[in-house]
mmCIF file of C-alpha atoms in Angstrom:
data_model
loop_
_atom_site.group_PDB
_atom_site.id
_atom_site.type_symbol
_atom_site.label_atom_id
_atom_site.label_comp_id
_atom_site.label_asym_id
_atom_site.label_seq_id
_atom_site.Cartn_x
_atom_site.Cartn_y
_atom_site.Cartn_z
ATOM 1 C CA UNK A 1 -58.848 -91.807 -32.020
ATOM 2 C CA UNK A 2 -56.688 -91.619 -35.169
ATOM 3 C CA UNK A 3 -52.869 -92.531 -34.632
ATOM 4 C CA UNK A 4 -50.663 -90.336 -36.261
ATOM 5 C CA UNK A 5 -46.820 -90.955 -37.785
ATOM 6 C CA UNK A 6 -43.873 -88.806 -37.546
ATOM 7 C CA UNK A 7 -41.719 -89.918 -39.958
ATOM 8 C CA UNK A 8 -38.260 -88.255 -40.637
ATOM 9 C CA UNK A 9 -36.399 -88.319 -43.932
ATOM 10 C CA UNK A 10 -33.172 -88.275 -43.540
ATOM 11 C CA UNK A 11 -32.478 -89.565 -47.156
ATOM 12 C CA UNK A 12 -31.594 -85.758 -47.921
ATOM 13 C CA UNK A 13 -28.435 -84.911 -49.208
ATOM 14 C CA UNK A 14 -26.193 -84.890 -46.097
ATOM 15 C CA UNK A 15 -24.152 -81.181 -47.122
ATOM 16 C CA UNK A 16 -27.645 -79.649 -46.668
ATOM 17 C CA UNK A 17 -27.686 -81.147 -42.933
ATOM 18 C CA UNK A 18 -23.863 -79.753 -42.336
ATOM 19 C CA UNK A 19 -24.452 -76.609 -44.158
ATOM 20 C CA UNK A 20 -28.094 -75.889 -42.249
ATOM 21 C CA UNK A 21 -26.063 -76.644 -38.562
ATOM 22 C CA UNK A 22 -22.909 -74.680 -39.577
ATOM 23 C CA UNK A 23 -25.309 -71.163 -40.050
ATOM 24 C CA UNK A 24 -26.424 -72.096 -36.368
ATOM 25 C CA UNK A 25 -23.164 -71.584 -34.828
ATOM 26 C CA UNK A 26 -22.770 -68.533 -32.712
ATOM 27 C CA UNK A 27 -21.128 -65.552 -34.378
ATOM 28 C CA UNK A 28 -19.782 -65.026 -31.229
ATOM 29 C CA UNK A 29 -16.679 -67.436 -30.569
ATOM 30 C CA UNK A 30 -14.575 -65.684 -28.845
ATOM 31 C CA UNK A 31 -12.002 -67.786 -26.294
ATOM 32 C CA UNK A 32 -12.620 -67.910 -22.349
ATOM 33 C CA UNK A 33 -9.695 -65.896 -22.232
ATOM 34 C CA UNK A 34 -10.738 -63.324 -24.541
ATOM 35 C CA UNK A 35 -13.902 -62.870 -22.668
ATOM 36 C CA UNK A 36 -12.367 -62.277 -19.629
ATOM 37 C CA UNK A 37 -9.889 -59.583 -20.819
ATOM 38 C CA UNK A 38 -12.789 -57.707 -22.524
ATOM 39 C CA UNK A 39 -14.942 -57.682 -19.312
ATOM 40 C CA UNK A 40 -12.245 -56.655 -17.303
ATOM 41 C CA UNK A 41 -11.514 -54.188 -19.682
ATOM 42 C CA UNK A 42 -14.909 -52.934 -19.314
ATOM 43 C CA UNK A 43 -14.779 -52.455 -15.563
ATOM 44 C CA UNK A 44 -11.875 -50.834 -16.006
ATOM 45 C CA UNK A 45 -13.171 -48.109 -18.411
ATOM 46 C CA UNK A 46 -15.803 -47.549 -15.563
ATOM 47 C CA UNK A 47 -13.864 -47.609 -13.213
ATOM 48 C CA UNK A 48 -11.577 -44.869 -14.489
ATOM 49 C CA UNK A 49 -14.593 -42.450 -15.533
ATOM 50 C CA UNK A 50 -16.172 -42.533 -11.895
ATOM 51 C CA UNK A 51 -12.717 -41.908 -10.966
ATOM 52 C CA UNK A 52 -12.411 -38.910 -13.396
ATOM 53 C CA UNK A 53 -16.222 -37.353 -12.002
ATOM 54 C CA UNK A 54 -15.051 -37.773 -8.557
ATOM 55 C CA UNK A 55 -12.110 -35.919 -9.359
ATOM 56 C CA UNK A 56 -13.211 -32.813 -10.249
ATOM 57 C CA UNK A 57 -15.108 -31.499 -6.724
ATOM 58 C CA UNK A 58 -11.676 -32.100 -5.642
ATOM 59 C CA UNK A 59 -10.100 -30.164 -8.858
ATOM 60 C CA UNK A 60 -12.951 -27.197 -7.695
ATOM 61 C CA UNK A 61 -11.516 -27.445 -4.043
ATOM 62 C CA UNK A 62 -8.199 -27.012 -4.467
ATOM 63 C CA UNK A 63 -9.109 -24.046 -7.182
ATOM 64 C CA UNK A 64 -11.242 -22.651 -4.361
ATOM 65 C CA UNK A 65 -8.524 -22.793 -1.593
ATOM 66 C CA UNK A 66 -5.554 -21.318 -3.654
ATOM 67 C CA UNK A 67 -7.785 -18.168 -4.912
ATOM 68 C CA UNK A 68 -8.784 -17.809 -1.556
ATOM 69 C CA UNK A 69 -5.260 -17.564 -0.163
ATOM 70 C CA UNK A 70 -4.685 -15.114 -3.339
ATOM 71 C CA UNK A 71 -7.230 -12.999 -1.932
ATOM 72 C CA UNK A 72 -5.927 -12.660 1.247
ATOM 73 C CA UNK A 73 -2.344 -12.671 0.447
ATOM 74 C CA UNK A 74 -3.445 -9.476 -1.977
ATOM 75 C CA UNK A 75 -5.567 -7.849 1.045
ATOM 76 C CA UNK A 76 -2.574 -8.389 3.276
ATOM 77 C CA UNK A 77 -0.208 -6.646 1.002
ATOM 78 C CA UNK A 78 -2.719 -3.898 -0.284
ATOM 79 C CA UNK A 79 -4.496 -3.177 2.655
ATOM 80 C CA UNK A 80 -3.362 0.474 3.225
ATOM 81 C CA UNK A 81 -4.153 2.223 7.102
ATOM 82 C CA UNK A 82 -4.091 6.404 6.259
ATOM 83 C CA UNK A 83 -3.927 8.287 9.304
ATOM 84 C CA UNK A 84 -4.837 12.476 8.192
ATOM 85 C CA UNK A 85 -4.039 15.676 10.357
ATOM 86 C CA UNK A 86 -6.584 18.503 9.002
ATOM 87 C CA UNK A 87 -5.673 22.058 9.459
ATOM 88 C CA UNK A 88 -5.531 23.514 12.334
ATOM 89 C CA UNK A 89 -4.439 20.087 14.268
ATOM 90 C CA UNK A 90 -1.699 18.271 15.093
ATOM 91 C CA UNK A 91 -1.772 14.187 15.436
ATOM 92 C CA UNK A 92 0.193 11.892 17.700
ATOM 93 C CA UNK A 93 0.367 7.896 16.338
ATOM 94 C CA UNK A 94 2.193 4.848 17.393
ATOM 95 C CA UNK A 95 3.413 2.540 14.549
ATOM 96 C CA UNK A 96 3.116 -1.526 14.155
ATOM 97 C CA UNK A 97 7.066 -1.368 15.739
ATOM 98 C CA UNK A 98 6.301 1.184 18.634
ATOM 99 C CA UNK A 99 7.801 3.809 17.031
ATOM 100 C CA UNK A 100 5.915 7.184 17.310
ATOM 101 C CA UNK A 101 4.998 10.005 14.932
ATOM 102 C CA UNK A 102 3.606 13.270 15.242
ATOM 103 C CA UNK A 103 1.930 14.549 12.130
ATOM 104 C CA UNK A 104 1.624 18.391 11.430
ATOM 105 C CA UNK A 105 -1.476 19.996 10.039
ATOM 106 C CA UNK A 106 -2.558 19.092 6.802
ATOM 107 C CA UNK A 107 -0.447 16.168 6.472
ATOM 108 C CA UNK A 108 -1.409 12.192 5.676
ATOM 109 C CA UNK A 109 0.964 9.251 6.934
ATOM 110 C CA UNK A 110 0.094 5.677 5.130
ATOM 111 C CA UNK A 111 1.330 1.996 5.091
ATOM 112 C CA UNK A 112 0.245 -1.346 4.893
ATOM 113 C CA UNK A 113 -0.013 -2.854 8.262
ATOM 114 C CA UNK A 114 -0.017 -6.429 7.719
ATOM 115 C CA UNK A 115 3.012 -6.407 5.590
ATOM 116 C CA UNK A 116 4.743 -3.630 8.142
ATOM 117 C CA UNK A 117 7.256 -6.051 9.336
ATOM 118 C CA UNK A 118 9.008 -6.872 6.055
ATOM 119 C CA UNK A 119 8.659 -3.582 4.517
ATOM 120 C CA UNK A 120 8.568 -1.031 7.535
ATOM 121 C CA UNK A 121 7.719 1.766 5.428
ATOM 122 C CA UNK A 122 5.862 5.008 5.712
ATOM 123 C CA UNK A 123 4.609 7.385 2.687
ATOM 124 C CA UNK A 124 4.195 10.884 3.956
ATOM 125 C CA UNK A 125 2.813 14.158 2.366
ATOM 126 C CA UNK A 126 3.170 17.319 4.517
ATOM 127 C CA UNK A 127 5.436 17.117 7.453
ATOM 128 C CA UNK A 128 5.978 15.131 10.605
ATOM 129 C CA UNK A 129 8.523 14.418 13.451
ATOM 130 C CA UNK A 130 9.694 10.847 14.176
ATOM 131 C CA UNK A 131 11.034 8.604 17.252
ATOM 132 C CA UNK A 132 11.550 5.354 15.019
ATOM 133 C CA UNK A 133 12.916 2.031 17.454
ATOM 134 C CA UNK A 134 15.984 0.346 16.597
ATOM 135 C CA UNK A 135 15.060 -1.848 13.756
ATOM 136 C CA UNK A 136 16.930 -2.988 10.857
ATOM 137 C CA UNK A 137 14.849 -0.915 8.284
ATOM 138 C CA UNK A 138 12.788 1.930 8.409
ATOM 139 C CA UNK A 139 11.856 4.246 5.244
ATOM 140 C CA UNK A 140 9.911 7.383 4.853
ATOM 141 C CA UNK A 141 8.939 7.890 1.268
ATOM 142 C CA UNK A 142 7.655 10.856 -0.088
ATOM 143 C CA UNK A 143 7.248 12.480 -3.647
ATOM 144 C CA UNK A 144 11.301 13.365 -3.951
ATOM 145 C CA UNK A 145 12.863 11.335 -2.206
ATOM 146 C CA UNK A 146 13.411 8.414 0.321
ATOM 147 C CA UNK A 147 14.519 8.605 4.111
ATOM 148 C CA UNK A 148 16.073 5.216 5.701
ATOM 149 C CA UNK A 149 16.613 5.557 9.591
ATOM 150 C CA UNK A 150 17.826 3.357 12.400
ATOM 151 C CA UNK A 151 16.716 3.956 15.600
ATOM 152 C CA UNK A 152 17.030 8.105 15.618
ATOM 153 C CA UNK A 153 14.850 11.167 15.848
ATOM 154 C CA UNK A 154 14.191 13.392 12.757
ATOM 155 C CA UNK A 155 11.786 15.737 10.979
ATOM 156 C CA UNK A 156 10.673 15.772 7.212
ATOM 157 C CA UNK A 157 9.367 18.072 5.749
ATOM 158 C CA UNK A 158 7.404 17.209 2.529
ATOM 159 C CA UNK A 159 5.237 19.527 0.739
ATOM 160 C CA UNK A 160 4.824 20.376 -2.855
ATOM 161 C CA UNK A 161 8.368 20.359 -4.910
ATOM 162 C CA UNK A 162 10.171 20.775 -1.067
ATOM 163 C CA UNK A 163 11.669 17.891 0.509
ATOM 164 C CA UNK A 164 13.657 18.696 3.396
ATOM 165 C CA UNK A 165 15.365 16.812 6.568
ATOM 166 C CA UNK A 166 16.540 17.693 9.831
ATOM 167 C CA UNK A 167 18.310 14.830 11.943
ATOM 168 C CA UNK A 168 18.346 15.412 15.792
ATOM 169 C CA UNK A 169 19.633 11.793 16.872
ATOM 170 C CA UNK A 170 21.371 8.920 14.980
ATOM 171 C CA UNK A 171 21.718 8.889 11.402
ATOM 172 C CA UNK A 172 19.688 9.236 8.495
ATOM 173 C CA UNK A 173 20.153 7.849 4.940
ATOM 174 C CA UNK A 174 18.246 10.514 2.363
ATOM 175 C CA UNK A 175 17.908 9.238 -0.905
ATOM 176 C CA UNK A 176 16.526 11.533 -3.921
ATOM 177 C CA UNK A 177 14.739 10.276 -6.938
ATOM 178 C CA UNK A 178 17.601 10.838 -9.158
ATOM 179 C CA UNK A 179 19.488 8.315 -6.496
ATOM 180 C CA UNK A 180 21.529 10.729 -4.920
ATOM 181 C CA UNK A 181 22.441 10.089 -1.316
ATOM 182 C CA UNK A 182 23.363 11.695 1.766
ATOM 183 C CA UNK A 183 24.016 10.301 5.439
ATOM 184 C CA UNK A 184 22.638 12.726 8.068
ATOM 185 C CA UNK A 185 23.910 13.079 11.649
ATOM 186 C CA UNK A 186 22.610 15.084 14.346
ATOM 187 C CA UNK A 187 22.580 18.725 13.836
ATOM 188 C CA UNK A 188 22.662 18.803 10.155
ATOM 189 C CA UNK A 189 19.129 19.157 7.455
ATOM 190 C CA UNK A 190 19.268 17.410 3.804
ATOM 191 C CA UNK A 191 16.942 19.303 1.127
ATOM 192 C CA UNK A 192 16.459 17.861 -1.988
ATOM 193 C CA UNK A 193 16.880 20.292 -5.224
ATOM 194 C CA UNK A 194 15.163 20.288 -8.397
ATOM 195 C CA UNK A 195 17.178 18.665 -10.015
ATOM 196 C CA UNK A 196 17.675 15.742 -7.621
ATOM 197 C CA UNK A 197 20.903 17.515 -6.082
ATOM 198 C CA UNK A 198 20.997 16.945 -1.989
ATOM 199 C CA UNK A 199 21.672 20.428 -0.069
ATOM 200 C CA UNK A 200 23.736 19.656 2.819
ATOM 201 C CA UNK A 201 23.494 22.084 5.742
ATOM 202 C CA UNK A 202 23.851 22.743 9.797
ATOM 203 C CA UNK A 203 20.981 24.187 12.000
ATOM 204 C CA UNK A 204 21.654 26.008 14.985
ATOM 205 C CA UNK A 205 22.386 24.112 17.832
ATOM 206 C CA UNK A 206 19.290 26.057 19.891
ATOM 207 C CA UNK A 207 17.109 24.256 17.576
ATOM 208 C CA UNK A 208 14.217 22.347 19.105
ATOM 209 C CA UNK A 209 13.527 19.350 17.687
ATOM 210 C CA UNK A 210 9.959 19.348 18.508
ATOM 211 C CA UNK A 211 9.474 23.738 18.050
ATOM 212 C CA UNK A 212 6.399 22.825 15.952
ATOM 213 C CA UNK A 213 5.321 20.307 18.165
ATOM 214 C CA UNK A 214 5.008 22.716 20.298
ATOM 215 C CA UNK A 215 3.442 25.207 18.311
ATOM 216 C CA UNK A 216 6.555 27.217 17.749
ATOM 217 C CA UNK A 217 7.080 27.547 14.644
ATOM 218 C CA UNK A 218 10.639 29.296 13.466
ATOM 219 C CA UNK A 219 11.494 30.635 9.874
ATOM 220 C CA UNK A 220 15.480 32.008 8.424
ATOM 221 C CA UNK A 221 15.016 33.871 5.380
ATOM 222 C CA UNK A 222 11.917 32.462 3.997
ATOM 223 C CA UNK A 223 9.538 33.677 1.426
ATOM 224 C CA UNK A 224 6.720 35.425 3.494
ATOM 225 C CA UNK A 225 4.146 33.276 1.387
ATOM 226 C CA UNK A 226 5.332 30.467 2.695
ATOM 227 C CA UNK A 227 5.079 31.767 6.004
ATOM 228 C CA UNK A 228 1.637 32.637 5.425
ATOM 229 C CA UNK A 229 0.812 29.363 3.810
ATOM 230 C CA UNK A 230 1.954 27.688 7.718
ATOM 231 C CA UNK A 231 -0.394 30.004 9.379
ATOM 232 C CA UNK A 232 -3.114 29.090 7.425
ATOM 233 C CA UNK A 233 -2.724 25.386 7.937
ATOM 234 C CA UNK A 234 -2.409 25.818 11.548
ATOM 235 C CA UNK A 235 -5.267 28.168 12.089
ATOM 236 C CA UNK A 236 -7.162 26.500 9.321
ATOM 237 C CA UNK A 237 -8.055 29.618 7.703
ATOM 238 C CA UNK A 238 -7.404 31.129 3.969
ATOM 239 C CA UNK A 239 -5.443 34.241 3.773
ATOM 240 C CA UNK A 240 -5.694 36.616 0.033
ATOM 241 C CA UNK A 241 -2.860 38.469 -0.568
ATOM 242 C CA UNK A 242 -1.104 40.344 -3.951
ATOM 243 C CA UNK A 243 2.351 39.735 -2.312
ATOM 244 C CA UNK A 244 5.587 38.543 -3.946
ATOM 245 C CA UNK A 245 8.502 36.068 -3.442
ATOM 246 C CA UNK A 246 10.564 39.455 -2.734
ATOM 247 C CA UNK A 247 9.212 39.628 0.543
ATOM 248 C CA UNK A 248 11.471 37.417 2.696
ATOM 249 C CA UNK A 249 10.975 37.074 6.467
ATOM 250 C CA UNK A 250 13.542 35.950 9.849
ATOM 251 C CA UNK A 251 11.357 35.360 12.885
ATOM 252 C CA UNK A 252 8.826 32.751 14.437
ATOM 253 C CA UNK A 253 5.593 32.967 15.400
ATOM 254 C CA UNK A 254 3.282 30.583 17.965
ATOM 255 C CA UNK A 255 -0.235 29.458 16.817
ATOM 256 C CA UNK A 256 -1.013 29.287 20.814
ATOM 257 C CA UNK A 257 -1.458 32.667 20.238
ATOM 258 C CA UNK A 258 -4.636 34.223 18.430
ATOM 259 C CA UNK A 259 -4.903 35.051 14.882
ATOM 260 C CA UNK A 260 -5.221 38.476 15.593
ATOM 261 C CA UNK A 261 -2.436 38.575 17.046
ATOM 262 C CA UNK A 262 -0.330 36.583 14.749
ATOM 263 C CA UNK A 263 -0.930 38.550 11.778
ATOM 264 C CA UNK A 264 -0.473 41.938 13.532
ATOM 265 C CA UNK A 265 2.859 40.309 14.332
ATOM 266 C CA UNK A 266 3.846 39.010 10.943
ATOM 267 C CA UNK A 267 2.276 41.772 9.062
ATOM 268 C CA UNK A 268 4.501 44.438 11.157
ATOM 269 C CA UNK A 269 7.871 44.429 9.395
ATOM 270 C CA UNK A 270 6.447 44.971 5.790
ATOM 271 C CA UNK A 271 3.791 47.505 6.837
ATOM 272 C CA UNK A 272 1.322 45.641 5.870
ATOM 273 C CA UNK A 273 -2.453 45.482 7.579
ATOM 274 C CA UNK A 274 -5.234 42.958 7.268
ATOM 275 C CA UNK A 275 -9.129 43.103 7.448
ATOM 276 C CA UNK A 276 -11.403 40.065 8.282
ATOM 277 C CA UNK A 277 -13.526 39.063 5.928
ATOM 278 C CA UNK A 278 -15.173 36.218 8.170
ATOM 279 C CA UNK A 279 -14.503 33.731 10.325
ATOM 280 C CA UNK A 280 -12.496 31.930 7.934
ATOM 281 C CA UNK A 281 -10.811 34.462 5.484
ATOM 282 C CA UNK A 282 -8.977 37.390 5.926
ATOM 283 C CA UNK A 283 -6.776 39.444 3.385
ATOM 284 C CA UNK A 284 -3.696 41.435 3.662
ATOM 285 C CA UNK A 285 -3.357 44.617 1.879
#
């Protein structure tokens, strides 16, 4: 067995032995207290960025909720309930407040039903009679003009470029597109002009409120077509006729009766005749 020597020279220059041990050293040398602040740091940074992803399902939820109560705010105040009275029929309805309306043929009520106890408001095309409760607002809007009412009975009449009011009890406010306004009391119909002028005027005191109601329906100096124009809503039929605004007609007629025997009635005082064409059309000649 051969013995072998480790021998170490340290007769080298000692700045080699200094120089070799300083390139050991750590190029890390940061203090204890250094360390500490940069790992905290670190946990920190985490901690704030699982902070920030858990954030945002609750970002989404809150998004969700408010467009959902949007929605339904939007559906609440849109949401429109249209009640329409064809020709040849009258319809009976009971508003939100208990107030009661009776629509006339061809005529459409509307209004929003979940907002009906802020607004309280009505649009109406054609013509109906009202029995509004006493509340602190009520409007009927139409095409010319506004009616405001508390707690009264009254009739409007709104059809084409004719806007016309009769009050039978308590007041009514009529307001005309031009902002014209008129208090009604009982007794006394509002029409509103062309122009936006109010017409002020008293009906005869044998007036019945509900005549129409009641299928009694009464004209004072009218333009026969218009007249005719009634009959065909209530009987839902179509008259043809040549005849001009000069014809003007005083009288009533009742759509209990037939329609034979309301034109032979209406026809009388102008000489005029009729012929059936069918069921549904007839024309005056």
């Amino acid at each position: 067995m051969n013995d072998k020597n480790l021998h170490i020279d340290n007769s080298g220059n000692p700045g080699e032995e200094e120089k070799f041990f300083g390139m050991s050293e750590p190029a890390y040398n940061k203090t204890k207290d250094e360390v500490l602040n940069n790992i905290f740091n670190e946990v920190e940074s985490e901690n704030q960025a699982f902070k920030t992803r858990r954030s945002y399902p609750l970002l989404y939820s809150a998004a969700a909720v408010i467009l959902v109560l949007i929605s339904v705010s939007l559906i609440m105040r849109f949401y429109t309930i249209n009640i329409n009275s064809p020709r040849g029929e009258h319809m009976a309805y009971t508003l939100p407040d208990n107030s009661n309306v009776i629509l006339n043929a061809e005529s459409q009520l509307s209004f929003h039903p979940y907002w009906w106890f802020l607004t309280r408001e009505v649009k109406l095309e054609g013509e109906a009679f009202f029995e509004v409760t006493k509340v602190e607002k009520f409007d009927v809007k139409s095409y010319m003009g506004t009616t405001s009412v508390l707690g009264t009975s009254f009739n409007v009449f709104a059809r084409s470029n004719v806007y016309k009011v009769d009050c039978f009890t308590g007041k009514v406010k009529i307001k005309s597109n031009t902002r014209e306004e008129l208090i009604l009391t009982p007794s006394y119909s509002a029409e509103v002009q062309d122009d936006g002028s109010i017409k002020l005027s008293k009906f005869s005191e044998n007036k019945n409120e509900k005549d129409w109601v009641n299928n009694m329906f009464n004209f004072n100096a009218v333009p026969f077509k218009k007249v005719l124009a009634e009959v065909e809503r209530q009987f839902n039929i179509k008259i043809e006729t040549d005849i001009t605004d000069e014809f003007i007609y005083t009288g009533n007629f009742s759509a209990n009766r037939s329609i034979d025997e309301t034109l032979n009635l209406l026809c009388k005082p102008f000489g005029l005749e009729y012929e059936k064409i069918n069921n549904k059309v007839y024309r005056l000649k």
